[in-house]
Coordinates of C-alpha atoms and ligand atoms in Angstrom, one line a residue:
M1 CA 81.7 165.1 129.3
S2 CA 79.0 162.4 129.5
R3 CA 78.6 159.9 126.8
H4 CA 75.2 161.3 126.0
N5 CA 76.6 164.8 125.3
R6 CA 79.4 163.6 123.2
A7 CA 77.0 161.7 121.0
S8 CA 74.8 164.8 120.7
N9 CA 77.8 166.8 119.5
L10 CA 78.7 164.2 116.9
S11 CA 75.1 164.2 115.6
F12 CA 75.2 168.0 115.4
L13 CA 78.4 167.8 113.3
F14 CA 76.7 165.2 111.1
L15 CA 73.5 167.3 110.7
G16 CA 75.5 170.4 109.7
L17 CA 77.3 168.4 107.1
V18 CA 74.1 167.1 105.5
I19 CA 72.6 170.5 105.5
L20 CA 75.6 171.9 103.8
L21 CA 75.4 169.2 101.2
C22 CA 71.8 169.8 100.5
A23 CA 72.4 173.5 100.1
S24 CA 75.2 173.0 97.6
W25 CA 73.1 170.6 95.7
I26 CA 70.2 173.1 95.3
W27 CA 72.7 175.8 94.3
Q28 CA 74.3 173.5 91.8
L29 CA 71.0 172.6 90.2
N30 CA 70.1 176.2 89.6
S31 CA 73.5 177.2 88.4
Q32 CA 73.6 174.5 85.8
T33 CA 71.2 176.2 83.6
D34 CA 72.6 179.0 81.4
S35 CA 70.2 181.7 80.8
L36 CA 68.8 180.8 77.5
T37 CA 65.2 181.7 76.7
F38 CA 63.0 179.3 74.9
S39 CA 63.0 181.4 71.7
E40 CA 66.8 181.4 71.8
V41 CA 66.7 177.6 72.0
E42 CA 64.2 177.4 69.2
Q43 CA 66.4 179.7 67.2
L44 CA 69.4 177.4 67.6
F45 CA 67.4 174.5 66.3
R46 CA 66.0 176.5 63.3
Q47 CA 69.5 177.7 62.3
E48 CA 70.7 174.0 62.3
K49 CA 73.3 174.9 64.9
V50 CA 72.4 172.0 67.2
E51 CA 74.5 168.9 66.5
S52 CA 73.1 166.7 69.3
F53 CA 71.0 167.0 72.4
V54 CA 69.5 165.0 75.3
V55 CA 66.7 165.6 77.6
E56 CA 67.5 164.5 81.1
D57 CA 64.6 164.8 83.3
N58 CA 63.7 168.5 83.2
L59 CA 67.0 169.6 81.7
L60 CA 67.7 170.0 78.0
V61 CA 71.4 169.6 77.2
L62 CA 72.6 170.9 73.8
H63 CA 75.8 170.4 72.0
L64 CA 76.4 173.0 69.2
R65 CA 78.3 172.3 66.0
E66 CA 80.6 175.3 66.5
N67 CA 81.9 174.0 69.7
P68 CA 80.9 170.4 70.5
E69 CA 83.0 170.3 73.7
E70 CA 80.8 172.8 75.4
S71 CA 77.3 172.0 76.5
W72 CA 74.4 174.3 76.8
R73 CA 71.6 173.7 79.3
Y74 CA 68.1 174.9 79.4
E75 CA 65.6 174.1 82.1
L76 CA 62.4 172.9 80.5
Y77 CA 59.3 174.1 82.3
D78 CA 57.0 173.0 79.6
F79 CA 58.2 169.9 77.8
D80 CA 55.1 169.7 75.7
L81 CA 55.7 173.1 74.2
F82 CA 59.3 172.1 73.4
Y83 CA 58.2 168.8 71.9
D84 CA 55.3 170.2 69.9
T85 CA 57.3 173.0 68.4
L86 CA 60.5 171.2 67.7
A87 CA 59.9 167.5 67.2
P88 CA 59.1 167.7 63.4
L89 CA 62.2 169.9 63.0
V90 CA 64.4 167.5 64.9
E91 CA 63.2 164.5 62.9
E92 CA 63.8 166.3 59.7
Q93 CA 67.3 167.4 60.7
A94 CA 68.1 164.0 62.0
A95 CA 67.1 162.5 58.7
K96 CA 69.4 164.9 56.9
G97 CA 72.2 164.1 59.3
V98 CA 72.3 167.6 60.7
I99 CA 71.5 166.4 64.2
T100 CA 73.7 163.3 64.8
S101 CA 72.1 162.1 68.0
Y102 CA 69.3 163.0 70.3
D103 CA 67.2 161.5 73.0
Y104 CA 64.0 162.5 74.7
Q105 CA 61.2 160.6 76.3
Q106 CA 57.9 161.6 74.9
D107 CA 55.8 161.2 78.1
H108 CA 58.1 163.6 79.9
S109 CA 56.6 165.6 82.7
T110 CA 58.3 167.9 85.1
N111 CA 59.9 165.7 87.7
W112 CA 58.7 167.3 90.9
L113 CA 60.3 164.8 93.1
E114 CA 63.7 165.8 91.7
I115 CA 63.0 169.5 92.5
L116 CA 61.4 168.9 95.9
L117 CA 63.8 166.2 97.2
P118 CA 66.5 168.5 98.6
W119 CA 63.9 170.6 100.3
L120 CA 62.1 167.6 101.7
M121 CA 65.4 166.4 103.1
M122 CA 66.0 169.7 104.7
A123 CA 62.6 169.5 106.3
A124 CA 63.3 166.0 107.6
M125 CA 66.6 167.1 109.1
I126 CA 65.0 169.9 110.9
G127 CA 62.3 167.5 112.1
A128 CA 64.9 165.1 113.4
M129 CA 66.8 167.8 115.1
W130 CA 63.6 168.9 116.9
Y131 CA 62.9 165.4 118.0
F132 CA 66.4 164.6 119.2
F133 CA 67.3 167.8 121.0
I134 CA 64.0 169.1 122.2
L135 CA 62.0 166.0 123.0
R136 CA 64.8 163.8 124.0
G137 CA 66.4 166.5 126.1
Q138 CA 63.3 166.6 128.3
G139 CA 63.0 162.9 129.0
G140 CA 66.7 162.3 129.3
G141 CA 67.8 158.9 128.1
M142 CA 65.2 156.2 127.6
G143 CA 61.9 158.0 128.4
A144 CA 58.7 156.2 129.2
D145 CA 57.2 156.7 125.8
R146 CA 60.3 155.4 124.1
M147 CA 60.1 152.4 126.3
A148 CA 56.5 151.8 125.2
K149 CA 57.6 152.0 121.6
F150 CA 60.3 149.4 122.3
G151 CA 57.7 147.0 123.7
S152 CA 55.4 147.2 120.8
A153 CA 55.3 144.3 118.5
R154 CA 57.1 144.7 115.2
T155 CA 54.5 142.9 113.1
R156 CA 54.5 142.6 109.4
T157 CA 51.5 142.6 107.2
L158 CA 51.3 141.3 103.7
S159 CA 52.5 143.0 100.6
E160 CA 49.9 143.4 97.8
K161 CA 51.4 140.5 96.0
D162 CA 51.3 138.3 99.1
K163 CA 47.7 139.1 99.7
K164 CA 46.8 137.3 96.5
V165 CA 48.5 134.0 97.7
T166 CA 45.9 131.3 97.7
F167 CA 45.9 127.5 98.1
E168 CA 46.5 127.3 94.4
D169 CA 50.0 128.6 95.0
V170 CA 50.7 125.9 97.5
A171 CA 51.3 122.8 95.4
G172 CA 51.1 119.2 96.5
A173 CA 50.1 119.8 100.1
D174 CA 46.6 118.4 99.7
E175 CA 46.1 117.0 103.2
E176 CA 47.5 120.1 104.8
K177 CA 45.2 122.3 102.8
E178 CA 42.2 120.1 103.6
E179 CA 42.8 120.5 107.3
L180 CA 43.1 124.3 106.9
R181 CA 39.9 124.7 104.9
E182 CA 37.9 124.6 108.1
I183 CA 39.8 127.7 109.4
V184 CA 39.2 129.4 106.1
G185 CA 35.5 128.6 106.3
F186 CA 35.3 130.0 109.8
L187 CA 37.1 133.2 108.9
R188 CA 34.9 133.8 105.9
D189 CA 31.6 133.2 107.7
P190 CA 32.1 133.1 111.5
R191 CA 28.3 133.4 112.1
K192 CA 27.6 130.1 110.6
Y193 CA 30.0 128.3 112.9
I194 CA 28.9 130.3 116.0
N195 CA 25.2 129.6 115.4
L196 CA 26.0 125.9 115.2
G197 CA 27.9 126.2 118.5
A198 CA 30.9 124.7 116.9
R199 CA 34.2 125.2 118.7
I200 CA 36.7 126.6 116.3
P201 CA 40.4 126.1 117.0
K202 CA 42.1 129.3 118.2
G203 CA 45.5 128.0 117.4
V204 CA 47.0 125.7 114.8
L205 CA 50.5 124.6 114.9
L206 CA 52.3 123.9 111.6
V207 CA 55.1 121.5 112.2
G208 CA 57.7 120.6 109.6
P209 CA 61.2 121.1 108.4
P210 CA 62.3 124.5 107.0
G211 CA 61.3 125.3 103.4
T212 CA 58.3 123.0 103.3
G213 CA 55.8 125.9 102.8
K214 CA 54.5 126.6 106.4
T215 CA 54.7 130.4 105.9
L216 CA 53.3 130.0 102.5
L217 CA 50.3 128.0 103.8
A218 CA 49.6 130.5 106.5
K219 CA 49.6 133.3 103.9
A220 CA 47.3 131.3 101.7
V221 CA 44.8 130.8 104.5
A222 CA 44.6 134.6 104.9
G223 CA 44.4 135.0 101.1
E224 CA 41.7 132.3 100.8
A225 CA 39.6 133.8 103.6
G226 CA 40.3 137.4 102.5
V227 CA 41.3 138.4 106.0
G228 CA 44.3 140.3 107.4
F229 CA 47.6 138.8 108.2
L230 CA 49.8 139.8 111.1
S231 CA 53.1 138.0 111.2
I232 CA 55.8 138.1 113.7
S233 CA 58.8 135.9 114.4
G234 CA 59.2 134.2 117.8
S235 CA 62.7 135.5 118.0
D236 CA 61.3 139.1 117.9
F237 CA 59.9 138.5 121.3
V238 CA 63.1 137.5 122.8
E239 CA 64.9 140.5 124.1
L240 CA 67.5 141.2 126.6
Y241 CA 65.3 143.5 128.7
V242 CA 62.9 141.9 131.1
G243 CA 59.3 142.6 130.3
V244 CA 59.7 143.7 126.7
G245 CA 58.8 140.3 125.2
A246 CA 55.6 140.1 127.3
S247 CA 54.6 143.6 126.4
R248 CA 55.2 142.8 122.7
V249 CA 52.9 139.8 123.0
R250 CA 50.2 142.0 124.6
D251 CA 50.6 144.5 121.8
L252 CA 50.4 141.9 119.1
F253 CA 47.1 140.6 120.4
D254 CA 45.8 144.1 120.8
Q255 CA 46.6 144.8 117.2
A256 CA 45.0 141.5 116.2
K257 CA 41.7 142.3 118.0
R258 CA 41.6 145.7 116.4
T259 CA 42.0 144.4 112.9
S260 CA 39.9 141.2 113.2
P261 CA 39.1 139.0 111.3
V262 CA 42.8 138.3 111.1
I263 CA 45.4 135.5 111.0
V264 CA 48.2 136.0 113.5
F265 CA 51.2 134.1 112.3
I266 CA 54.0 133.4 114.8
D267 CA 57.0 132.0 113.0
E268 CA 59.6 130.0 114.9
I269 CA 57.4 129.7 117.9
D270 CA 60.0 127.5 119.6
A271 CA 62.1 130.6 120.3
V272 CA 59.5 131.6 122.9
G273 CA 57.6 128.4 123.4
R274 CA 60.4 126.2 124.6
Q275 CA 59.5 124.1 127.7
R276 CA 59.9 126.2 130.8
G277 CA 62.5 125.3 133.3
T278 CA 64.9 123.6 130.8
G279 CA 67.9 124.7 129.0
V280 CA 71.4 125.6 130.1
G281 CA 72.4 128.7 132.0
G282 CA 70.1 130.8 134.1
G283 CA 68.2 133.9 133.2
H284 CA 65.2 132.4 131.6
D285 CA 62.8 134.7 133.5
E286 CA 62.3 136.9 130.4
R287 CA 61.4 134.1 128.1
E288 CA 59.1 132.5 130.7
Q289 CA 57.4 135.8 131.2
T290 CA 56.9 136.1 127.5
L291 CA 55.6 132.6 127.2
N292 CA 53.2 133.1 130.1
Q293 CA 51.9 136.2 128.5
L294 CA 51.3 134.3 125.3
L295 CA 49.3 131.7 127.2
V296 CA 47.3 134.4 128.9
E297 CA 46.5 136.1 125.6
M298 CA 45.6 132.8 123.9
D299 CA 43.1 132.1 126.8
G300 CA 42.0 135.7 126.8
F301 CA 40.3 136.1 123.5
A302 CA 37.1 134.3 122.8
A303 CA 37.0 131.9 119.9
N304 CA 34.4 134.0 118.1
E305 CA 36.5 137.2 117.9
G306 CA 37.7 136.3 114.5
V307 CA 41.3 135.8 115.4
V308 CA 43.1 132.6 114.5
V309 CA 46.7 132.1 115.5
L310 CA 48.8 130.0 113.3
A311 CA 52.3 129.1 114.4
A312 CA 55.2 127.4 112.8
T313 CA 58.0 125.3 114.2
N314 CA 60.2 122.5 113.0
R315 CA 60.3 121.0 116.5
A316 CA 57.0 120.4 118.2
D317 CA 58.7 118.2 120.8
V318 CA 60.6 121.0 122.5
L319 CA 57.5 123.1 123.0
D320 CA 56.1 123.7 126.4
P321 CA 53.1 121.3 126.9
A322 CA 51.0 124.1 128.2
L323 CA 51.0 125.6 124.7
L324 CA 49.4 122.5 123.3
R325 CA 46.5 122.3 125.7
P326 CA 42.9 122.7 124.5
G327 CA 42.0 126.2 123.7
R328 CA 45.6 127.0 122.7
F329 CA 47.5 125.2 119.9
D330 CA 45.4 122.2 120.2
R331 CA 45.7 121.3 116.5
Q332 CA 48.9 120.2 114.8
I333 CA 49.3 119.9 111.1
Y334 CA 52.4 118.1 109.9
V335 CA 53.8 119.8 106.8
G336 CA 56.2 117.2 105.4
L337 CA 58.6 116.9 102.5
P338 CA 56.8 116.5 99.1
D339 CA 56.6 113.2 97.3
I340 CA 57.3 112.8 93.6
K341 CA 53.8 114.0 92.6
G342 CA 54.1 116.9 95.0
R343 CA 57.5 117.8 93.7
E344 CA 56.3 117.8 90.2
E345 CA 53.4 120.1 91.1
I346 CA 55.6 122.5 92.9
L347 CA 58.0 122.6 90.0
R348 CA 55.0 123.3 87.8
V349 CA 53.9 126.2 90.0
H350 CA 57.3 127.8 89.9
A351 CA 57.9 127.1 86.2
K352 CA 54.7 128.9 85.3
G353 CA 55.4 132.0 83.2
K354 CA 58.9 130.9 82.5
P355 CA 59.7 129.8 78.9
L356 CA 60.7 126.1 78.9
A357 CA 62.3 124.3 76.0
E358 CA 60.5 121.3 74.5
D359 CA 62.9 118.8 76.1
V360 CA 62.0 119.9 79.7
N361 CA 60.3 117.1 81.6
L362 CA 59.3 118.1 85.1
R363 CA 58.3 114.6 86.0
T364 CA 61.9 113.4 85.4
L365 CA 63.2 116.3 87.4
A366 CA 60.8 115.5 90.3
R367 CA 62.0 111.9 90.2
G368 CA 65.6 112.9 90.7
T369 CA 65.0 115.3 93.6
S370 CA 63.8 113.2 96.5
G371 CA 64.5 114.9 99.7
F372 CA 64.1 118.4 98.2
T373 CA 61.7 120.8 99.9
G374 CA 59.4 123.3 98.2
A375 CA 62.0 126.0 98.8
D376 CA 64.7 123.9 97.2
L377 CA 62.6 123.3 94.1
E378 CA 61.8 127.0 93.8
N379 CA 65.5 127.6 94.0
L380 CA 66.2 125.0 91.4
V381 CA 63.8 126.6 88.8
N382 CA 65.2 130.0 89.6
E383 CA 68.8 128.8 89.2
G384 CA 67.8 127.2 85.9
A385 CA 66.5 130.5 84.6
L386 CA 69.7 132.3 85.7
L387 CA 71.8 129.8 83.9
A388 CA 69.8 130.2 80.7
A389 CA 70.1 133.9 80.9
R390 CA 73.9 133.6 81.4
K391 CA 74.0 131.6 78.2
D392 CA 72.0 134.4 76.4
R393 CA 69.1 132.1 75.7
D394 CA 65.5 133.1 76.1
Y395 CA 64.2 129.7 77.1
I396 CA 65.2 127.2 79.8
T397 CA 66.5 123.8 78.7
M398 CA 66.6 120.5 80.6
D399 CA 70.3 120.8 80.8
D400 CA 70.0 124.1 82.6
L401 CA 67.7 122.5 85.1
H402 CA 70.0 119.5 85.7
E403 CA 72.9 121.9 86.2
A404 CA 70.7 123.9 88.6
E405 CA 69.8 120.8 90.5
I406 CA 73.5 120.1 91.2
K407 CA 73.9 123.7 92.3
V408 CA 71.1 123.5 94.7
I409 CA 72.4 120.2 96.1
A410 CA 75.8 121.6 96.7
G411 CA 74.6 125.1 97.4
P412 CA 74.7 126.9 100.8
E413 CA 70.9 127.3 100.8
K414 CA 70.2 123.6 100.8
R415 CA 67.7 122.9 103.5
S416 CA 67.5 119.2 103.4
R417 CA 69.4 116.1 102.5
V418 CA 69.1 114.5 99.1
I419 CA 68.3 110.9 99.4
P420 CA 70.6 108.6 97.5
Q421 CA 69.1 106.0 95.2
H422 CA 70.4 103.0 97.2
E423 CA 68.9 104.4 100.3
R424 CA 65.5 104.9 98.6
K425 CA 65.7 101.3 97.5
L426 CA 66.4 100.0 100.9
T427 CA 63.5 102.0 102.4
A428 CA 61.1 101.0 99.6
W429 CA 61.7 97.3 100.3
H430 CA 61.7 97.8 104.0
E431 CA 58.3 99.5 104.0
A432 CA 56.9 97.2 101.4
G433 CA 57.9 94.3 103.7
H434 CA 56.0 95.8 106.6
A435 CA 52.9 96.4 104.4
V436 CA 52.8 93.0 102.7
V437 CA 53.2 91.2 106.1
M438 CA 50.5 93.3 107.7
H439 CA 48.2 92.5 104.8
A440 CA 48.9 88.7 105.1
L441 CA 48.1 88.6 108.8
P442 CA 44.4 88.1 109.2
G443 CA 44.2 89.8 112.6
H444 CA 46.2 92.9 111.6
D445 CA 44.8 96.4 111.1
P446 CA 44.5 97.2 107.4
V447 CA 47.3 99.2 105.7
N448 CA 46.2 102.7 105.0
Q449 CA 49.2 104.3 103.4
I450 CA 52.9 103.6 102.7
T451 CA 55.5 106.2 102.1
I452 CA 59.2 106.4 101.6
V453 CA 59.3 110.2 102.0
P454 CA 61.4 110.8 105.1
R455 CA 59.7 112.2 108.2
G456 CA 61.8 113.2 111.2
Q457 CA 64.1 110.4 112.0
A458 CA 62.2 107.9 110.0
G459 CA 63.2 107.1 106.4
G460 CA 59.7 106.0 105.6
M461 CA 56.4 104.8 107.1
T462 CA 53.7 102.3 106.9
I463 CA 50.4 103.4 108.4
A464 CA 47.9 100.9 109.5
L465 CA 44.6 102.1 110.9
P466 CA 42.6 100.0 113.4
E467 CA 39.1 99.2 112.2
E468 CA 37.8 99.0 115.7
D469 CA 38.9 100.0 119.2
R470 CA 40.6 97.3 121.1
S471 CA 40.2 97.3 124.8
Y472 CA 42.4 94.3 125.4
L473 CA 45.1 92.7 123.4
S474 CA 45.1 89.0 122.6
K475 CA 48.2 86.8 122.4
R476 CA 47.6 86.2 118.8
Y477 CA 47.4 90.0 118.1
M478 CA 50.6 90.7 119.9
E479 CA 52.4 87.9 118.0
D480 CA 51.1 89.4 114.8
Q481 CA 52.5 92.8 115.8
I482 CA 55.9 91.3 116.2
V483 CA 55.7 89.6 112.8
A484 CA 54.7 92.9 111.2
L485 CA 57.5 94.8 112.9
L486 CA 60.0 92.3 111.6
G487 CA 58.7 92.7 108.0
G488 CA 61.0 95.5 107.2
R489 CA 64.2 93.8 108.2
V490 CA 63.2 90.4 106.6
A491 CA 62.4 92.1 103.3
E492 CA 65.7 94.0 103.2
K493 CA 67.5 90.7 103.7
L494 CA 65.4 88.7 101.3
C495 CA 65.4 91.1 98.4
L496 CA 68.6 93.1 98.7
G497 CA 70.8 90.7 100.6
D498 CA 71.7 93.4 103.0
V499 CA 70.3 94.8 106.2
S500 CA 70.2 98.4 107.4
T501 CA 70.1 100.2 110.7
G502 CA 66.7 101.5 109.7
A503 CA 65.2 98.4 111.2
S504 CA 66.8 98.8 114.7
N505 CA 63.8 100.6 116.1
D506 CA 61.5 97.9 114.8
I507 CA 63.5 95.2 116.4
Q508 CA 63.6 97.0 119.7
R509 CA 59.8 97.3 119.7
A510 CA 59.4 93.7 118.6
T511 CA 61.6 92.5 121.5
A512 CA 59.7 94.8 123.9
I513 CA 56.4 93.3 123.0
A514 CA 57.8 89.8 123.3
R515 CA 59.2 90.5 126.7
K516 CA 55.9 92.0 127.9
M517 CA 54.1 88.8 126.7
V518 CA 56.4 86.6 128.5
A519 CA 57.2 88.5 131.7
V520 CA 54.1 90.7 132.3
Y521 CA 51.1 89.0 130.7
G522 CA 52.0 85.5 131.4
M523 CA 51.5 84.4 127.9
S524 CA 54.4 81.9 127.8
E525 CA 53.6 78.3 128.6
K526 CA 57.1 77.6 129.7
I527 CA 57.3 80.4 132.2
G528 CA 53.7 80.1 133.2
T529 CA 51.0 82.5 134.1
V530 CA 53.2 84.7 136.2
S531 CA 53.9 88.4 136.1
F532 CA 57.4 89.3 137.1
D533 CA 56.8 93.0 137.2
G534 CA 54.2 95.4 138.4
G535 CA 53.3 95.8 134.8
S536 CA 55.4 98.9 134.4
D537 CA 57.2 99.4 131.1
E538 CA 60.5 99.8 133.0
V539 CA 61.0 96.1 132.8
F540 CA 62.2 96.5 129.3
I541 CA 65.0 98.9 130.1
G542 CA 67.9 96.7 131.1
R543 CA 69.3 99.3 133.5
T544 CA 66.2 99.4 135.8
M545 CA 65.9 95.7 135.6
S546 CA 69.1 95.1 137.3
H547 CA 68.1 97.5 140.1
S548 CA 64.7 96.2 141.0
R549 CA 64.6 92.6 140.0
S550 CA 62.5 90.5 142.2
Y551 CA 63.4 87.1 140.7
S552 CA 66.4 84.8 140.4
E553 CA 69.1 84.7 137.7
A554 CA 67.7 81.4 136.6
V555 CA 64.3 82.9 136.0
A556 CA 65.8 85.8 134.2
A557 CA 67.7 83.5 131.8
Q558 CA 64.5 81.6 131.2
I559 CA 62.6 84.8 130.4
D560 CA 65.4 85.8 128.0
E561 CA 65.2 82.4 126.4
E562 CA 61.4 82.6 125.9
V563 CA 61.7 86.1 124.5
R564 CA 64.2 84.9 122.0
R565 CA 61.9 82.0 121.1
V566 CA 58.9 84.2 120.5
V567 CA 60.9 86.6 118.3
S568 CA 62.6 83.9 116.2
E569 CA 59.3 82.1 115.7
A570 CA 57.8 85.4 114.4
Y571 CA 60.8 85.9 112.2
R572 CA 60.2 82.5 110.6
R573 CA 56.6 83.3 110.0
C574 CA 57.6 86.6 108.5
E575 CA 60.1 84.9 106.2
D576 CA 57.5 82.4 105.0
I577 CA 55.0 85.1 104.2
L578 CA 57.4 87.3 102.3
T579 CA 58.9 84.4 100.3
S580 CA 55.5 83.2 99.2
Q581 CA 54.4 86.7 98.3
R582 CA 57.6 87.8 96.7
K583 CA 55.9 89.0 93.6
E584 CA 53.6 91.3 95.5
L585 CA 56.4 92.5 97.7
D586 CA 58.4 93.5 94.6
A587 CA 55.4 95.1 93.0
V588 CA 54.8 97.3 96.1
A589 CA 58.4 98.3 96.4
G590 CA 58.5 99.1 92.7
Y591 CA 55.5 101.3 93.0
L592 CA 57.0 103.1 96.0
L593 CA 60.3 103.8 94.1
E594 CA 58.2 105.2 91.3
N595 CA 55.7 107.3 93.4
E596 CA 57.0 107.4 96.9
T597 CA 53.6 107.2 98.5
M598 CA 51.0 104.4 98.0
E599 CA 47.4 104.7 99.1
Q600 CA 45.3 101.9 100.3
A601 CA 43.4 101.4 97.0
E602 CA 46.6 101.0 95.0
F603 CA 48.1 98.7 97.6
L604 CA 45.1 96.4 97.5
R605 CA 45.1 96.4 93.7
V606 CA 48.4 94.5 93.9
F607 CA 46.5 91.7 95.6
G608 CA 43.6 92.0 93.2
E609 CA 41.4 93.4 95.9
T610 CA 39.3 96.6 96.4
P611 CA 38.9 98.4 99.6
K612 CA 36.0 97.1 101.7
V613 CA 35.1 100.4 103.3
S614 CA 36.8 103.7 102.7
V615 CA 38.6 104.4 106.0
E616 CA 38.5 108.1 106.9
L617 CA 41.8 109.3 108.2
E618 CA 41.3 110.3 111.8
K619 CA 43.7 113.0 112.7
N620 CA 44.1 115.0 115.8
Ligands
LIG701 P1 58.8 127.4 105.7 O1 58.0 128.5 106.3 O2 58.1 126.1 105.9 O3 60.2 127.4 106.0 P2 58.2 128.8 103.3 O4 56.7 128.9 103.3 O5 58.9 130.0 103.7 O6 58.7 127.6 104.1 O7 58.7 128.4 101.8 C1 59.7 129.0 101.1 C2 59.4 129.1 99.6 O8 59.4 127.8 99.1 C3 58.0 129.6 99.4 O9 58.0 131.0 99.3 C4 57.7 129.0 98.0 O10 58.1 129.7 97.0 C5 58.4 127.7 98.1 N1 57.5 126.6 98.5 C6 57.6 125.8 99.6 N2 56.6 124.9 99.6 C7 55.9 125.1 98.5 C8 54.7 124.5 97.9 N3 54.1 123.4 98.5 N4 54.3 124.9 96.7 C9 54.9 125.9 96.1 N5 55.9 126.6 96.6 C10 56.5 126.2 97.7
LIG702 MG1 58.8 130.1 107.2
LIG703 ZN1 60.4 99.6 109.9

């Protein structure tokens, strides 16, 4: 007996059983009613023989005084008739204590579903039988049309509730929303953009750790623009069978073009979009084929077709570079962890409609949850509500929320690391150090933003934006760069008496610049105007140096000596700056601890200055 046949026999047995069950259910339903007529029922009530009754769906169940153990059933075809005739009587008898208990819903109507369900199930069974044994029998195994079904994309559209998601539901992410507004504008009124000849991005990549609201943002774009939303997960494309993934991609874009204007959202795009030709083990044909199809489809639709593809990943660095070329996902938006203000706003969004006690302070809660994602915060509020319910209170107290916070920190759903206070302090002074030094160096680019919200590997960041393009670098400029890079380490040492590994990358970069000045650009008087390397960056990697060194040990030692001198001179300058501007340094660090991000205007206020020109953030 073949496997196929045995499976069929088993299904037959199963079907038979289900049909038997259905039949007995129908039989039971009908047999439950004893043959009372309505006038007999009415009579029983009028003679005060009824002690209690309930109406369950379309069934009236009576208990008579004579024999309370036994129940009488009557199928109500017309509930209104029953209610209109007997309700006054029932109330009167109940008041007298003749009827001890009763229960009926006033808006009762015949429950058709209840009556029809068994028959519907029967019909479904017969349909299924027909499909399995007649249709399948012809094709034998996996027929061509079944294969086609297999290759179609299992997209999800939005539920009614999700359709109403707008930017208002996404708290805090102001810059992200700002960047996505253009897409919304285009989807709302494509003609305007087409007439202007503007090139609208076809694909936008949302990059950020899990739980930071990437999916939420994508839904909000669709909601704001009032367009459709097709969502699929990258892992849905990855199948064992060659060709299935590619055919799903084709199907996805067919669906999109049919329903445009529409947002296509590909979650976890790294599952398909990983760089080709990497990874362990063979058999990547399928994934490559899928990725190739995705590239073909992205190139295949015109930008004016009203389809915008949003994709999410938490690792942009593993994606195949081909995906990021112009006309594909040529725009990236970083969706990061929220800062204090963002966390407070997210808490506010999720606390809306929940009764909070007077003592609840969301700002305090936001302060204590650095490192939490939006999803963590949503979870926190929800846990708080559950705790309040468990204590039988109808409002949520601050204690509940604090307890919930601990649950989320320890819980299995935690997506990110909570940043301990001492680490925040170290980062705050480190970044403040960079910023204050940059500000003190006349040739340095102005500080635009400082943050101690972690991003990727970095614990914090100080962003300086050039005021003008530099086509060449002066010696002075490079020296200043080194001083600025050392600012973090020096501030840690000066203010906290301790140093962290957080500065190791800074020091590497500072040393690299110094080495380049000495050995490549000939900026050291002691070494002279000589270049010891073809200018390639490899000179900074010790390993390659020993392979391809074209100069003597003595010169190498001299170079090392000079590099050390340049760096330690910069270190001294840095120390001088930070000691004399200690007050400002502490003020900036204090502000960062309080708010986590500091914009240019606030930073300059510490020095009693105002921004000269408002620098527009250039992002690509
Ligand atoms: P991601 O796709 O980045 O993993 P999600 O969009 O799935 O994150 O976020 C999960 C949940 O966390 C959302 O449904 C929402 O309730 C909450 N959330 C995340 N970020 C925010 C935010 N900025 N504002 C409000 N809620 C948020
Ligand atoms: Mg998501
Ligand atoms: Zn640093």
